[in-house]
Tab-separated table of C-alpha atoms and ligand atoms in Angstrom:
chain	number	residue	atom	x	y	z
A	15	MET	CA	-21.460	-2.569	-22.366
A	16	SER	CA	-21.203	-6.030	-23.972
A	17	SER	CA	-20.744	-9.185	-21.907
A	18	GLU	CA	-17.164	-9.603	-23.121
A	19	TYR	CA	-16.195	-6.971	-20.572
A	20	THR	CA	-15.074	-8.249	-17.182
A	21	LYS	CA	-15.464	-6.260	-13.992
A	22	MET	CA	-12.604	-6.676	-11.583
A	23	ILE	CA	-11.702	-5.452	-8.103
A	24	ILE	CA	-8.000	-5.386	-7.316
A	25	GLY	CA	-6.820	-5.115	-3.700
A	26	ILE	CA	-3.159	-4.397	-2.890
A	27	ASP	CA	-1.213	-4.000	0.345
A	28	ASP	CA	2.185	-3.980	2.007
A	29	THR	CA	4.471	-2.761	-0.755
A	30	ASP	CA	6.335	-0.021	1.082
A	31	SER	CA	9.016	0.486	3.708
A	32	ARG	CA	10.063	3.447	5.839
A	33	GLU	CA	12.798	4.197	3.289
A	34	GLY	CA	10.473	4.735	0.365
A	35	MET	CA	7.429	3.893	-1.717
A	36	CYS	CA	3.837	3.996	-0.607
A	37	THR	CA	1.054	1.570	-1.472
A	38	THR	CA	-1.231	4.486	-2.359
A	39	TYR	CA	1.335	5.684	-4.929
A	40	LEU	CA	1.317	2.268	-6.571
A	41	CYS	CA	-2.481	2.455	-6.658
A	42	ALA	CA	-2.417	5.882	-8.340
A	43	LEU	CA	0.206	4.699	-10.829
A	44	LEU	CA	-1.788	1.565	-11.664
A	45	ARG	CA	-4.995	3.552	-12.018
A	46	ASP	CA	-3.241	5.710	-14.636
A	47	GLU	CA	-1.465	2.845	-16.389
A	48	LEU	CA	-4.477	0.517	-16.469
A	49	SER	CA	-6.672	3.229	-17.910
A	50	SER	CA	-5.045	2.654	-21.321
A	51	PHE	CA	-6.647	-0.821	-21.512
A	52	ALA	CA	-9.278	-0.839	-18.735
A	53	LYS	CA	-11.946	1.548	-17.541
A	54	ILE	CA	-11.822	2.696	-13.924
A	55	ILE	CA	-15.428	2.429	-12.735
A	56	ALA	CA	-15.365	3.610	-9.103
A	57	ASP	CA	-13.292	5.885	-6.895
A	58	PRO	CA	-10.127	4.093	-5.772
A	59	ILE	CA	-10.356	3.052	-2.134
A	60	LEU	CA	-7.857	3.827	0.600
A	61	VAL	CA	-8.726	2.099	3.858
A	62	ARG	CA	-6.974	2.407	7.164
A	63	LEU	CA	-6.912	-0.825	9.136
A	64	ASN	CA	-6.228	-1.502	12.842
A	65	PRO	CA	-4.005	1.450	13.838
A	66	THR	CA	-2.179	-0.548	16.530
A	67	ILE	CA	-0.747	-3.236	14.209
A	68	PRO	CA	3.023	-3.381	14.824
A	69	TYR	CA	3.887	-4.458	11.247
A	70	LYS	CA	2.584	-1.229	9.741
A	71	THR	CA	5.002	1.130	8.023
A	72	ARG	CA	3.064	4.287	8.834
A	73	GLY	CA	-0.702	4.493	8.733
A	74	ASN	CA	-1.741	0.873	8.022
A	75	ALA	CA	-3.306	1.723	4.683
A	76	SER	CA	-4.440	-0.630	1.953
A	77	VAL	CA	-5.957	0.127	-1.434
A	78	ALA	CA	-8.393	-1.197	-4.029
A	79	LEU	CA	-9.236	-0.361	-7.644
A	80	PHE	CA	-12.404	-1.253	-9.544
A	81	VAL	CA	-11.925	-1.726	-13.286
A	82	GLN	CA	-13.791	-3.013	-16.305
A	83	CYS	CA	-11.720	-4.538	-19.074
A	84	ARG	CA	-11.727	-6.813	-22.106
A	85	GLU	CA	-8.474	-8.535	-21.189
A	86	PRO	CA	-8.485	-9.473	-17.493
A	87	GLU	CA	-5.290	-11.503	-17.888
A	88	LYS	CA	-3.483	-8.441	-19.111
A	89	VAL	CA	-4.659	-6.530	-16.013
A	90	VAL	CA	-3.556	-9.328	-13.663
A	91	GLU	CA	-0.184	-9.561	-15.334
A	92	HIS	CA	0.411	-5.815	-15.338
A	93	VAL	CA	-0.538	-5.352	-11.670
A	94	THR	CA	1.516	-8.359	-10.553
A	95	GLN	CA	4.573	-7.190	-12.448
A	96	ARG	CA	4.297	-3.653	-11.101
A	97	VAL	CA	3.985	-4.857	-7.496
A	98	ALA	CA	6.896	-7.280	-7.979
A	99	SER	CA	9.156	-4.605	-9.417
A	100	MET	CA	8.177	-1.639	-7.258
A	101	ALA	CA	7.607	-3.081	-3.776
A	102	CYS	CA	10.481	-2.705	-1.289
A	103	MET	CA	11.105	-6.466	-1.281
A	104	ASP	CA	14.482	-6.173	0.503
A	105	ASN	CA	12.798	-4.854	3.599
A	106	GLU	CA	11.915	-7.688	5.964
A	107	ASN	CA	8.633	-5.981	6.908
A	108	THR	CA	7.425	-5.694	3.313
A	109	ASN	CA	5.270	-8.700	2.412
A	110	PRO	CA	2.999	-7.754	-0.486
A	111	GLY	CA	-0.387	-9.242	-1.212
A	112	ILE	CA	-2.665	-8.749	-4.239
A	113	VAL	CA	-6.234	-10.009	-4.680
A	114	PHE	CA	-8.222	-10.083	-7.932
A	115	ILE	CA	-11.988	-10.557	-7.774
A	116	THR	CA	-14.045	-10.820	-10.941
A	117	GLY	CA	-17.611	-9.646	-11.419
A	118	GLU	CA	-19.239	-13.078	-11.239
A	119	GLN	CA	-17.700	-13.587	-7.763
A	120	PHE	CA	-18.894	-10.295	-6.263
A	121	GLU	CA	-22.199	-11.460	-4.763
A	122	MET	CA	-20.771	-14.724	-3.491
A	123	VAL	CA	-17.894	-13.089	-1.595
A	124	ARG	CA	-19.417	-9.721	-0.638
A	125	ASN	CA	-20.610	-10.538	2.906
A	126	ARG	CA	-17.559	-12.467	4.025
A	127	LEU	CA	-15.109	-9.922	2.668
A	128	SER	CA	-17.007	-7.009	4.104
A	129	ASP	CA	-17.000	-8.717	7.545
A	130	PHE	CA	-13.284	-9.352	7.137
A	131	PHE	CA	-12.696	-5.672	6.303
A	132	ARG	CA	-14.614	-4.501	9.378
A	133	ARG	CA	-12.713	-6.936	11.597
A	134	ALA	CA	-9.330	-5.896	10.126
A	135	VAL	CA	-10.062	-2.299	11.161
A	136	LYS	CA	-10.773	-3.361	14.765
A	137	GLU	CA	-9.030	-6.654	15.451
A	138	VAL	CA	-5.732	-8.471	14.918
A	139	ILE	CA	-5.894	-11.078	12.143
A	140	ALA	CA	-3.487	-13.949	11.430
A	141	ILE	CA	-1.971	-14.414	7.960
A	142	ASP	CA	-3.257	-17.998	7.896
A	143	GLU	CA	-6.825	-16.826	8.375
A	144	ALA	CA	-6.466	-14.526	5.367
A	145	LYS	CA	-4.979	-17.323	3.244
A	146	LYS	CA	-7.736	-19.713	4.260
A	147	LEU	CA	-10.445	-17.174	3.454
A	148	ALA	CA	-8.960	-16.407	0.028
A	149	CYS	CA	-8.751	-20.163	-0.731
A	150	ASP	CA	-12.246	-20.943	0.642
A	151	LEU	CA	-13.743	-18.185	-1.513
A	152	GLY	CA	-11.811	-19.378	-4.560
A	153	LEU	CA	-10.173	-15.986	-5.042
A	154	ARG	CA	-7.240	-15.364	-7.283
A	155	PHE	CA	-4.404	-13.887	-5.231
A	156	LYS	CA	-0.680	-13.395	-5.323
A	157	ILE	CA	1.518	-13.117	-2.260
A	158	PHE	CA	5.190	-12.359	-1.855
A	159	LYS	CA	7.405	-13.467	1.043
A	160	ASN	CA	5.249	-14.199	4.136
A	161	GLY	CA	2.190	-12.736	2.380
A	162	ARG	CA	0.979	-10.587	5.288
A	163	GLY	CA	-0.221	-8.027	2.750
A	164	LEU	CA	-3.018	-10.440	1.861
A	165	ILE	CA	-4.831	-9.262	5.022
A	166	GLY	CA	-4.925	-5.670	3.796
A	167	ALA	CA	-5.570	-6.624	0.167
A	168	LEU	CA	-8.642	-8.711	1.099
A	169	SER	CA	-9.854	-5.933	3.395
A	170	ALA	CA	-9.631	-3.287	0.686
A	171	CYS	CA	-11.625	-5.570	-1.651
A	172	GLY	CA	-14.179	-6.035	1.151
A	173	ALA	CA	-14.440	-2.255	1.480
A	174	MET	CA	-14.981	-1.897	-2.275
A	175	LEU	CA	-17.767	-4.491	-2.171
A	176	ASP	CA	-19.454	-3.092	0.958
A	177	PRO	CA	-21.724	-0.105	0.243
A	178	GLU	CA	-22.533	0.585	3.902
A	179	TRP	CA	-19.565	2.184	5.623
A	180	ASP	CA	-19.251	5.857	6.521
A	181	HIS	CA	-16.621	7.479	4.320
A	182	THR	CA	-14.674	10.651	3.593
A	183	TYR	CA	-12.278	11.593	0.781
A	184	GLU	CA	-8.582	12.280	0.441
A	185	TYR	CA	-6.824	13.971	-2.465
A	186	LEU	CA	-3.208	12.819	-2.623
A	187	ALA	CA	-0.616	14.645	-4.712
A	188	TYR	CA	2.560	12.674	-5.519
A	189	ARG	CA	6.052	13.977	-6.156
A	190	GLU	CA	8.122	13.511	-9.275
A	191	LYS	CA	10.486	10.597	-8.811
A	192	ASP	CA	13.664	12.723	-8.827
A	193	ALA	CA	12.376	14.596	-5.800
A	194	TRP	CA	11.712	11.537	-3.605
A	195	GLY	CA	13.721	11.748	-0.405
A	196	THR	CA	14.452	15.491	-0.771
A	197	GLN	CA	12.796	18.271	1.182
A	198	ARG	CA	9.232	18.951	-0.004
A	199	ILE	CA	8.428	22.350	-1.461
A	200	VAL	CA	4.860	23.304	-0.625
A	201	ASP	CA	3.921	26.925	0.045
A	202	GLY	CA	2.545	26.947	3.587
A	203	LYS	CA	0.533	30.124	2.982
A	204	SER	CA	-1.314	28.486	0.113
A	205	LEU	CA	-2.352	25.642	2.438
A	206	PHE	CA	-3.763	28.102	4.990
A	207	GLU	CA	-5.576	29.744	2.077
A	208	ALA	CA	-6.960	26.357	0.955
A	209	ASP	CA	-8.207	25.750	4.495
A	210	LEU	CA	-9.763	29.201	4.756
A	211	HIS	CA	-11.787	28.672	1.577
A	212	THR	CA	-12.897	25.098	2.142
A	213	TYR	CA	-13.141	24.380	5.920
A	214	PRO	CA	-15.336	22.727	7.273
A	215	ASP	CA	-15.856	20.765	4.037
A	216	THR	CA	-12.153	19.907	4.278
A	217	TRP	CA	-10.184	19.462	7.490
A	218	ASP	CA	-6.772	18.768	8.962
A	219	THR	CA	-4.934	20.618	6.192
A	220	VAL	CA	-3.414	22.983	8.756
A	221	ASP	CA	-3.601	23.391	12.531
A	222	LEU	CA	-4.552	27.013	13.207
A	223	ARG	CA	-4.114	26.926	16.977
A	224	ASN	CA	-0.626	25.435	16.737
A	225	ASP	CA	0.197	27.360	13.521
A	226	MET	CA	1.303	24.183	11.761
A	227	VAL	CA	0.924	22.595	8.346
A	228	VAL	CA	-0.542	19.128	8.885
A	229	CYS	CA	-1.098	17.744	5.392
A	230	VAL	CA	2.541	17.513	4.215
A	231	PRO	CA	4.361	14.366	5.401
A	232	HIS	CA	8.032	14.296	6.373
A	233	SER	CA	9.099	10.771	5.396
A	234	GLY	CA	10.893	9.696	2.206
A	235	ASP	CA	7.748	8.454	0.459
A	236	PRO	CA	6.268	9.856	-2.796
A	237	VAL	CA	3.356	11.732	-1.168
A	238	LEU	CA	3.658	15.517	-1.517
A	239	TYR	CA	0.503	16.420	0.404
A	240	GLY	CA	-2.957	15.060	1.171
A	241	ILE	CA	-6.174	17.036	1.522
A	242	ARG	CA	-8.993	15.424	3.506
A	243	GLY	CA	-12.634	16.305	3.348
A	244	LYS	CA	-16.264	15.312	3.032
A	245	ASP	CA	-16.400	14.755	-0.727
A	246	ALA	CA	-14.284	14.667	-3.868
A	247	SER	CA	-15.226	18.148	-5.060
A	248	SER	CA	-14.291	19.766	-1.720
A	249	VAL	CA	-10.841	18.181	-1.538
A	250	GLU	CA	-10.220	18.984	-5.194
A	251	LYS	CA	-11.284	22.590	-4.649
A	252	ALA	CA	-8.872	22.889	-1.696
A	253	ALA	CA	-6.058	21.397	-3.772
A	254	SER	CA	-6.586	24.070	-6.441
A	255	PHE	CA	-5.236	26.654	-3.953
A	256	VAL	CA	-1.999	24.788	-3.279
A	257	ILE	CA	1.267	26.135	-4.672
A	258	SER	CA	4.043	23.552	-4.700
A	259	GLU	CA	6.881	21.809	-6.516
A	260	PRO	CA	5.779	19.885	-9.658
A	261	VAL	CA	3.231	17.140	-9.045
A	262	GLU	CA	3.741	13.875	-10.917
A	263	ARG	CA	0.175	12.631	-10.493
A	264	ILE	CA	-2.801	12.953	-8.190
A	265	CYS	CA	-5.472	10.584	-6.994
A	266	THR	CA	-8.673	11.161	-5.023
A	267	TYR	CA	-9.648	8.246	-2.798
A	268	ARG	CA	-12.779	7.253	-0.961
A	269	THR	CA	-11.646	6.346	2.499
A	270	ASN	CA	-12.682	5.320	6.023
A	271	GLN	CA	-10.424	8.034	7.483
A	272	GLY	CA	-12.210	10.244	9.992
A	273	THR	CA	-14.972	7.720	10.714
A	274	ASP	CA	-14.072	6.125	14.105
A	275	MET	CA	-14.505	2.750	12.439
A	276	HIS	CA	-11.742	1.311	14.639
A	277	LEU	CA	-13.561	1.976	17.933
A	278	ILE	CA	-15.377	-0.726	19.910
A	279	ALA	CA	-17.881	0.375	22.565
A	280	VAL	CA	-16.891	-1.579	25.664
A	281	PRO	CA	-18.926	-1.721	28.911
A	282	LYS	CA	-16.072	-2.662	31.248
A	283	ILE	CA	-12.301	-2.618	31.485
A	284	SER	CA	-12.030	-6.392	32.026
A	285	GLU	CA	-13.132	-6.848	28.377
A	286	ILE	CA	-10.360	-4.605	27.034
A	287	GLU	CA	-7.538	-6.185	25.023
A	288	GLU	CA	-4.209	-4.779	23.893
A	289	MET	CA	-4.047	-3.627	20.234
A	290	HIS	CA	-7.737	-2.733	20.062
A	291	SER	CA	-9.417	0.676	20.224
A	292	TYR	CA	-12.328	1.534	22.474
A	293	ILE	CA	-15.051	3.846	23.663
A	294	LEU	CA	-15.133	3.529	27.466
A	295	GLU	CA	-17.202	5.380	30.057
A	296	GLY	CA	-16.109	5.797	33.666
A	297	ASN	CA	-15.199	8.055	36.553
A	298	VAL	CA	-11.924	9.889	36.841
A	299	CYS	CA	-10.412	8.555	40.056
A	300	CYS	CA	-7.225	10.642	40.550
A	301	GLU	CA	-5.940	14.042	39.488
A	302	PRO	CA	-4.269	13.939	36.037
A	303	GLU	CA	-0.508	13.822	36.381
A	304	THR	CA	1.993	15.180	33.856
A	305	ILE	CA	5.019	12.915	33.686
A	306	ARG	CA	8.480	13.300	32.135
A	307	GLY	CA	8.189	13.916	28.416
A	308	GLY	CA	5.087	16.049	28.947
A	309	HIS	CA	2.502	13.257	28.777
A	310	THR	CA	-0.609	13.835	30.896
A	311	ILE	CA	-2.192	10.705	32.387
A	312	PHE	CA	-5.165	9.948	34.628
A	313	PRO	CA	-6.749	6.690	35.789
A	314	LEU	CA	-10.343	5.980	34.796
A	315	GLN	CA	-12.514	3.670	36.883
A	316	ASP	CA	-15.380	1.693	35.368
A	317	ASP	CA	-18.599	0.761	37.189
A	318	GLU	CA	-17.048	-2.548	38.308
A	319	GLY	CA	-14.242	-0.707	40.129
A	320	ASP	CA	-11.453	-1.620	37.667
A	321	THR	CA	-9.126	1.141	36.484
A	322	ILE	CA	-7.091	1.882	33.375
A	323	ASP	CA	-4.672	4.713	32.600
A	324	CYS	CA	-5.766	7.196	29.946
A	325	ALA	CA	-3.079	9.344	28.332
A	326	ALA	CA	-2.897	12.580	26.396
A	327	PHE	CA	0.614	12.252	25.014
A	328	GLU	CA	2.942	15.197	24.423
A	329	PRO	CA	2.183	15.482	20.663
A	330	THR	CA	-1.447	16.269	21.523
A	331	LYS	CA	-0.190	19.751	22.590
A	332	ASN	CA	-2.944	22.022	23.947
A	333	PHE	CA	-5.374	19.105	24.357
A	334	ARG	CA	-3.366	18.288	27.509
A	335	GLU	CA	-4.437	21.618	29.019
A	336	MET	CA	-8.042	20.466	28.792
A	337	ILE	CA	-7.202	17.072	30.301
A	338	ARG	CA	-5.434	18.772	33.224
A	339	LYS	CA	-8.739	20.450	34.150
A	340	ILE	CA	-10.364	17.100	34.854
A	341	ILE	CA	-10.744	16.176	38.527
A	342	PRO	CA	-11.627	13.017	40.460
A	343	GLY	CA	-15.335	12.293	40.284
A	344	ASP	CA	-15.820	13.632	36.755
A	345	ARG	CA	-17.829	11.254	34.563
A	346	VAL	CA	-16.245	10.937	31.101
A	347	VAL	CA	-16.185	8.766	27.985
A	348	VAL	CA	-12.735	8.225	26.451
A	349	TYR	CA	-12.077	7.243	22.834
A	350	GLY	CA	-8.743	5.695	21.830
A	351	SER	CA	-6.431	2.738	21.224
A	352	VAL	CA	-4.979	0.536	23.927
A	353	THR	CA	-1.294	-0.277	23.973
A	354	GLU	CA	0.771	-1.056	27.060
A	355	LYS	CA	-2.372	-1.044	29.229
A	356	THR	CA	-3.002	2.623	28.460
A	357	ILE	CA	-5.710	4.286	26.387
A	358	ASN	CA	-4.177	6.812	24.004
A	359	ILE	CA	-6.958	9.437	24.056
A	360	GLU	CA	-8.168	10.651	20.655
A	361	LYS	CA	-11.164	12.451	22.075
A	362	ILE	CA	-13.102	12.668	25.295
A	363	LYS	CA	-16.693	13.394	26.233
A	364	VAL	CA	-17.164	15.060	29.613
A	365	ILE	CA	-20.620	13.962	30.750
A	366	ARG	CA	-20.788	15.264	34.324
A	367	LEU	CA	-18.497	17.504	36.289
A	368	ALA	CA	-17.777	16.799	39.952
A	369	ALA	CA	-18.093	19.700	42.373
A	370	LYS	CA	-14.763	21.376	43.060
A	371	TYR	CA	-14.014	22.988	46.402
A	372	GLU	CA	-11.410	25.328	47.736
A	373	THR	CA	-10.514	24.803	51.393
A	374	PHE	CA	-9.738	27.459	53.966
A	375	ASN	CA	-8.615	27.468	57.568
A	376	PRO	CA	-11.645	28.157	59.821
A	377	VAL	CA	-12.460	31.679	61.015
A	378	CYS	CA	-12.000	32.466	64.734
A	379	PRO	CA	-15.487	33.163	66.192
A	380	SER	CA	-14.026	35.831	68.531
A	381	CYS	CA	-11.795	37.969	66.331
A	382	GLY	CA	-13.021	36.948	62.848
A	383	LYS	CA	-9.512	36.198	61.559
A	384	ARG	CA	-8.450	32.889	60.019
A	385	MET	CA	-6.955	30.438	62.473
A	386	LYS	CA	-3.515	28.893	61.912
A	387	SER	CA	-2.685	25.205	61.732
A	388	ALA	CA	-1.962	23.799	65.175
A	389	GLY	CA	0.399	21.197	63.726
A	390	SER	CA	-0.045	18.077	61.711
A	391	GLY	CA	-3.370	16.381	62.567
A	392	GLN	CA	-4.068	18.805	65.411
A	393	GLY	CA	-6.628	21.081	63.791
A	394	TYR	CA	-6.511	24.886	63.911
A	395	ARG	CA	-5.955	27.467	66.633
A	396	CYS	CA	-6.268	31.223	66.958
A	397	LYS	CA	-3.124	32.262	68.817
A	398	LYS	CA	-4.602	35.592	69.877
A	399	CYS	CA	-7.934	34.359	71.266
A	400	GLY	CA	-6.979	30.781	72.169
A	401	THR	CA	-9.971	29.366	70.238
A	402	SER	CA	-9.560	26.151	68.264
A	403	SER	CA	-11.401	24.129	65.597
A	404	SER	CA	-10.877	20.885	63.727
A	405	VAL	CA	-13.215	21.728	60.828
A	406	THR	CA	-11.777	23.043	57.537
A	407	GLU	CA	-14.028	25.432	55.648
A	408	LYS	CA	-14.948	24.526	52.085
A	409	SER	CA	-16.346	26.691	49.377
A	410	LYS	CA	-17.481	25.513	45.969
A	411	ILE	CA	-15.534	26.990	43.079
A	412	GLU	CA	-16.340	27.417	39.448
A	413	ARG	CA	-14.961	24.652	37.178
A	414	GLU	CA	-12.849	25.816	34.249
A	415	LEU	CA	-14.363	23.067	32.118
A	416	GLU	CA	-17.761	22.580	30.523
A	417	PRO	CA	-19.435	19.245	29.822
A	418	GLY	CA	-18.952	18.419	26.149
A	419	PHE	CA	-16.830	16.708	23.552
A	420	TYR	CA	-13.144	17.609	23.204
A	421	GLU	CA	-10.591	16.293	20.692
A	422	VAL	CA	-6.854	16.338	20.005
A	423	PRO	CA	-5.730	19.099	17.604
A	424	PRO	CA	-5.336	18.388	13.865
A	425	CYS	CA	-1.543	18.047	14.249
A	426	ALA	CA	-2.091	14.992	16.502
A	427	ARG	CA	-5.059	13.465	14.670
A	428	ARG	CA	-4.949	9.762	13.942
A	429	HIS	CA	-6.127	8.707	10.481
A	430	LEU	CA	-9.262	6.899	11.620
A	431	ALA	CA	-10.319	9.334	14.349
A	432	LYS	CA	-13.593	11.055	13.512
A	433	GLN	CA	-13.318	14.841	13.686
A	434	LEU	CA	-15.793	16.509	16.028
A	435	LEU	CA	-16.946	18.666	13.147
A	436	ARG	CA	-18.307	15.434	11.658
A	437	PHE	CA	-20.407	14.729	14.780
A	438	GLU	CA	-24.086	15.445	14.520
A	439	LYS	CA	-26.932	15.328	17.012
A	440	GLU	CA	-24.823	15.113	20.153
A	441	ASN	CA	-26.571	15.724	23.451
A	442	VAL	CA	-23.586	17.730	24.715
A	443	PRO	CA	-21.739	20.669	23.161
A	444	VAL	CA	-18.862	19.757	20.857
A	445	PHE	CA	-15.629	21.751	20.839
A	446	PRO	CA	-13.884	20.976	17.523
A	447	ALA	CA	-10.128	21.662	17.563
A	448	ARG	CA	-8.867	23.674	14.642
B	526	ATP	P1	1.593	2.887	4.209
B	526	ATP	O1	0.682	3.680	5.088
B	526	ATP	O2	2.781	3.669	3.825
B	526	ATP	O3	0.854	2.273	3.058
B	526	ATP	P2	1.315	0.894	6.058
B	526	ATP	O4	1.455	1.620	7.339
B	526	ATP	O5	0.017	0.725	5.392
B	526	ATP	O6	2.169	1.630	5.034
B	526	ATP	P3	1.964	-1.826	5.524
B	526	ATP	O7	3.292	-1.801	4.873
B	526	ATP	O8	0.784	-1.970	4.664
B	526	ATP	O9	1.895	-0.530	6.411
B	526	ATP	O10	1.966	-2.958	6.640
B	526	ATP	C1	0.826	-3.318	7.401
B	526	ATP	C2	0.685	-4.836	7.392
B	526	ATP	O11	-0.215	-5.239	8.418
B	526	ATP	C3	0.117	-5.346	6.085
B	526	ATP	O12	0.784	-6.527	5.758
B	526	ATP	C4	-1.352	-5.656	6.403
B	526	ATP	O13	-1.883	-6.699	5.617
B	526	ATP	C5	-1.221	-6.069	7.862
B	526	ATP	N1	-2.447	-5.814	8.591
B	526	ATP	C6	-3.314	-4.804	8.408
B	526	ATP	N2	-4.337	-4.883	9.269
B	526	ATP	C7	-4.128	-5.974	10.017
B	526	ATP	C8	-4.851	-6.595	11.080
B	526	ATP	N3	-5.996	-6.087	11.524
B	526	ATP	N4	-4.342	-7.720	11.615
B	526	ATP	C9	-3.164	-8.215	11.178
B	526	ATP	N5	-2.440	-7.673	10.190
B	526	ATP	C10	-2.907	-6.571	9.606
């Protein structure tokens, strides 16, 4: 290719609102439109950033394209115009950002943008920090309104420049415009068929245990369905089984979904901050309790003696049954995000089970029958023989739980949570939910 070609990475974020649009749709549209005057030279990127960010519309996604073109100005102009005309600007939470990075800048900005990307997945970043970084690096960018989308746009560029992160793929099918906002028509049986033929190379298309379709959203956005899996050919193979309403366009993304990139291993609870996601080991210190709304919660104590609530919320369905089998003294590792001083459990590793006992009233040494309680705090008495005892009998009972790794079902999976079927070389059994 001659030197008159320019390589360019384009990062975009924050164009949608709950009422419509989707930044990934804009990415797919631009990929198709730009291909008439630019060559797309890498898989488009769809990254999920910190899942606890309150400004997010749905899944805190941002996107990046990698193109090669003769007329970079034409690309910049086209992308800017498309974002300006298609973003939901009337919505106060929509604050688009676009970043353009040209080939000669790649090496100079790679490390700082890749660090920024990794931090945006785990931490909370201020808009001013993003603006300062873009200015310091001499990047060309365009922001609208308060420009919060610059955070995601820079992060997606960082992801495109960083070859190191674990990744999976998602095939997204988009609806024809006339259908936006109407009920989606996707044949459920064909999705179960797609899963049957491609699992475990694809995942979270359906939830077999809960007999639910997982990959079809319910909001008013342009996405018809999304198939997730380990590589592009697997997700594309699964999609070939799907019977649905007409599809306007499709796009297969490389993504950090299903990688646990958001999790920070933390040694003690005193280091935990709101709006971050953690891996924390500790001892269960009370029986799990199921509160109104069906949420099951237990406190976990770290080795310093501090405690934090860990919750399996109602949408995690049958996962709560597993959590209810935990007892005080069990040693576990929880994985999940912290909001309102509670860890929202995405998965849990049971390392060591405490012994569980059943208690019985003592046996009368004379007649061999069980004694009765003699009243509160007064031990036991055999009415017939007059014998008494203050010692309760205990016998160890079988636990209904095995040490190992357990996860929420596909219907409750968070975008970034790594599926147990993607775990290798664990020193405990893994129990993937399907
Ligand atoms: P969709 O999934 O439909 O694309 P969304 O859930 O991705 O929507 P956005 O509309 O992109 O939500 O809003 C998220 C906003 O939060 C963006 O402006 C993004 O730049 C910003 N943001 C993302 N990560 C962080 C972070 N770590 N710290 C601060 N702001 C962030």
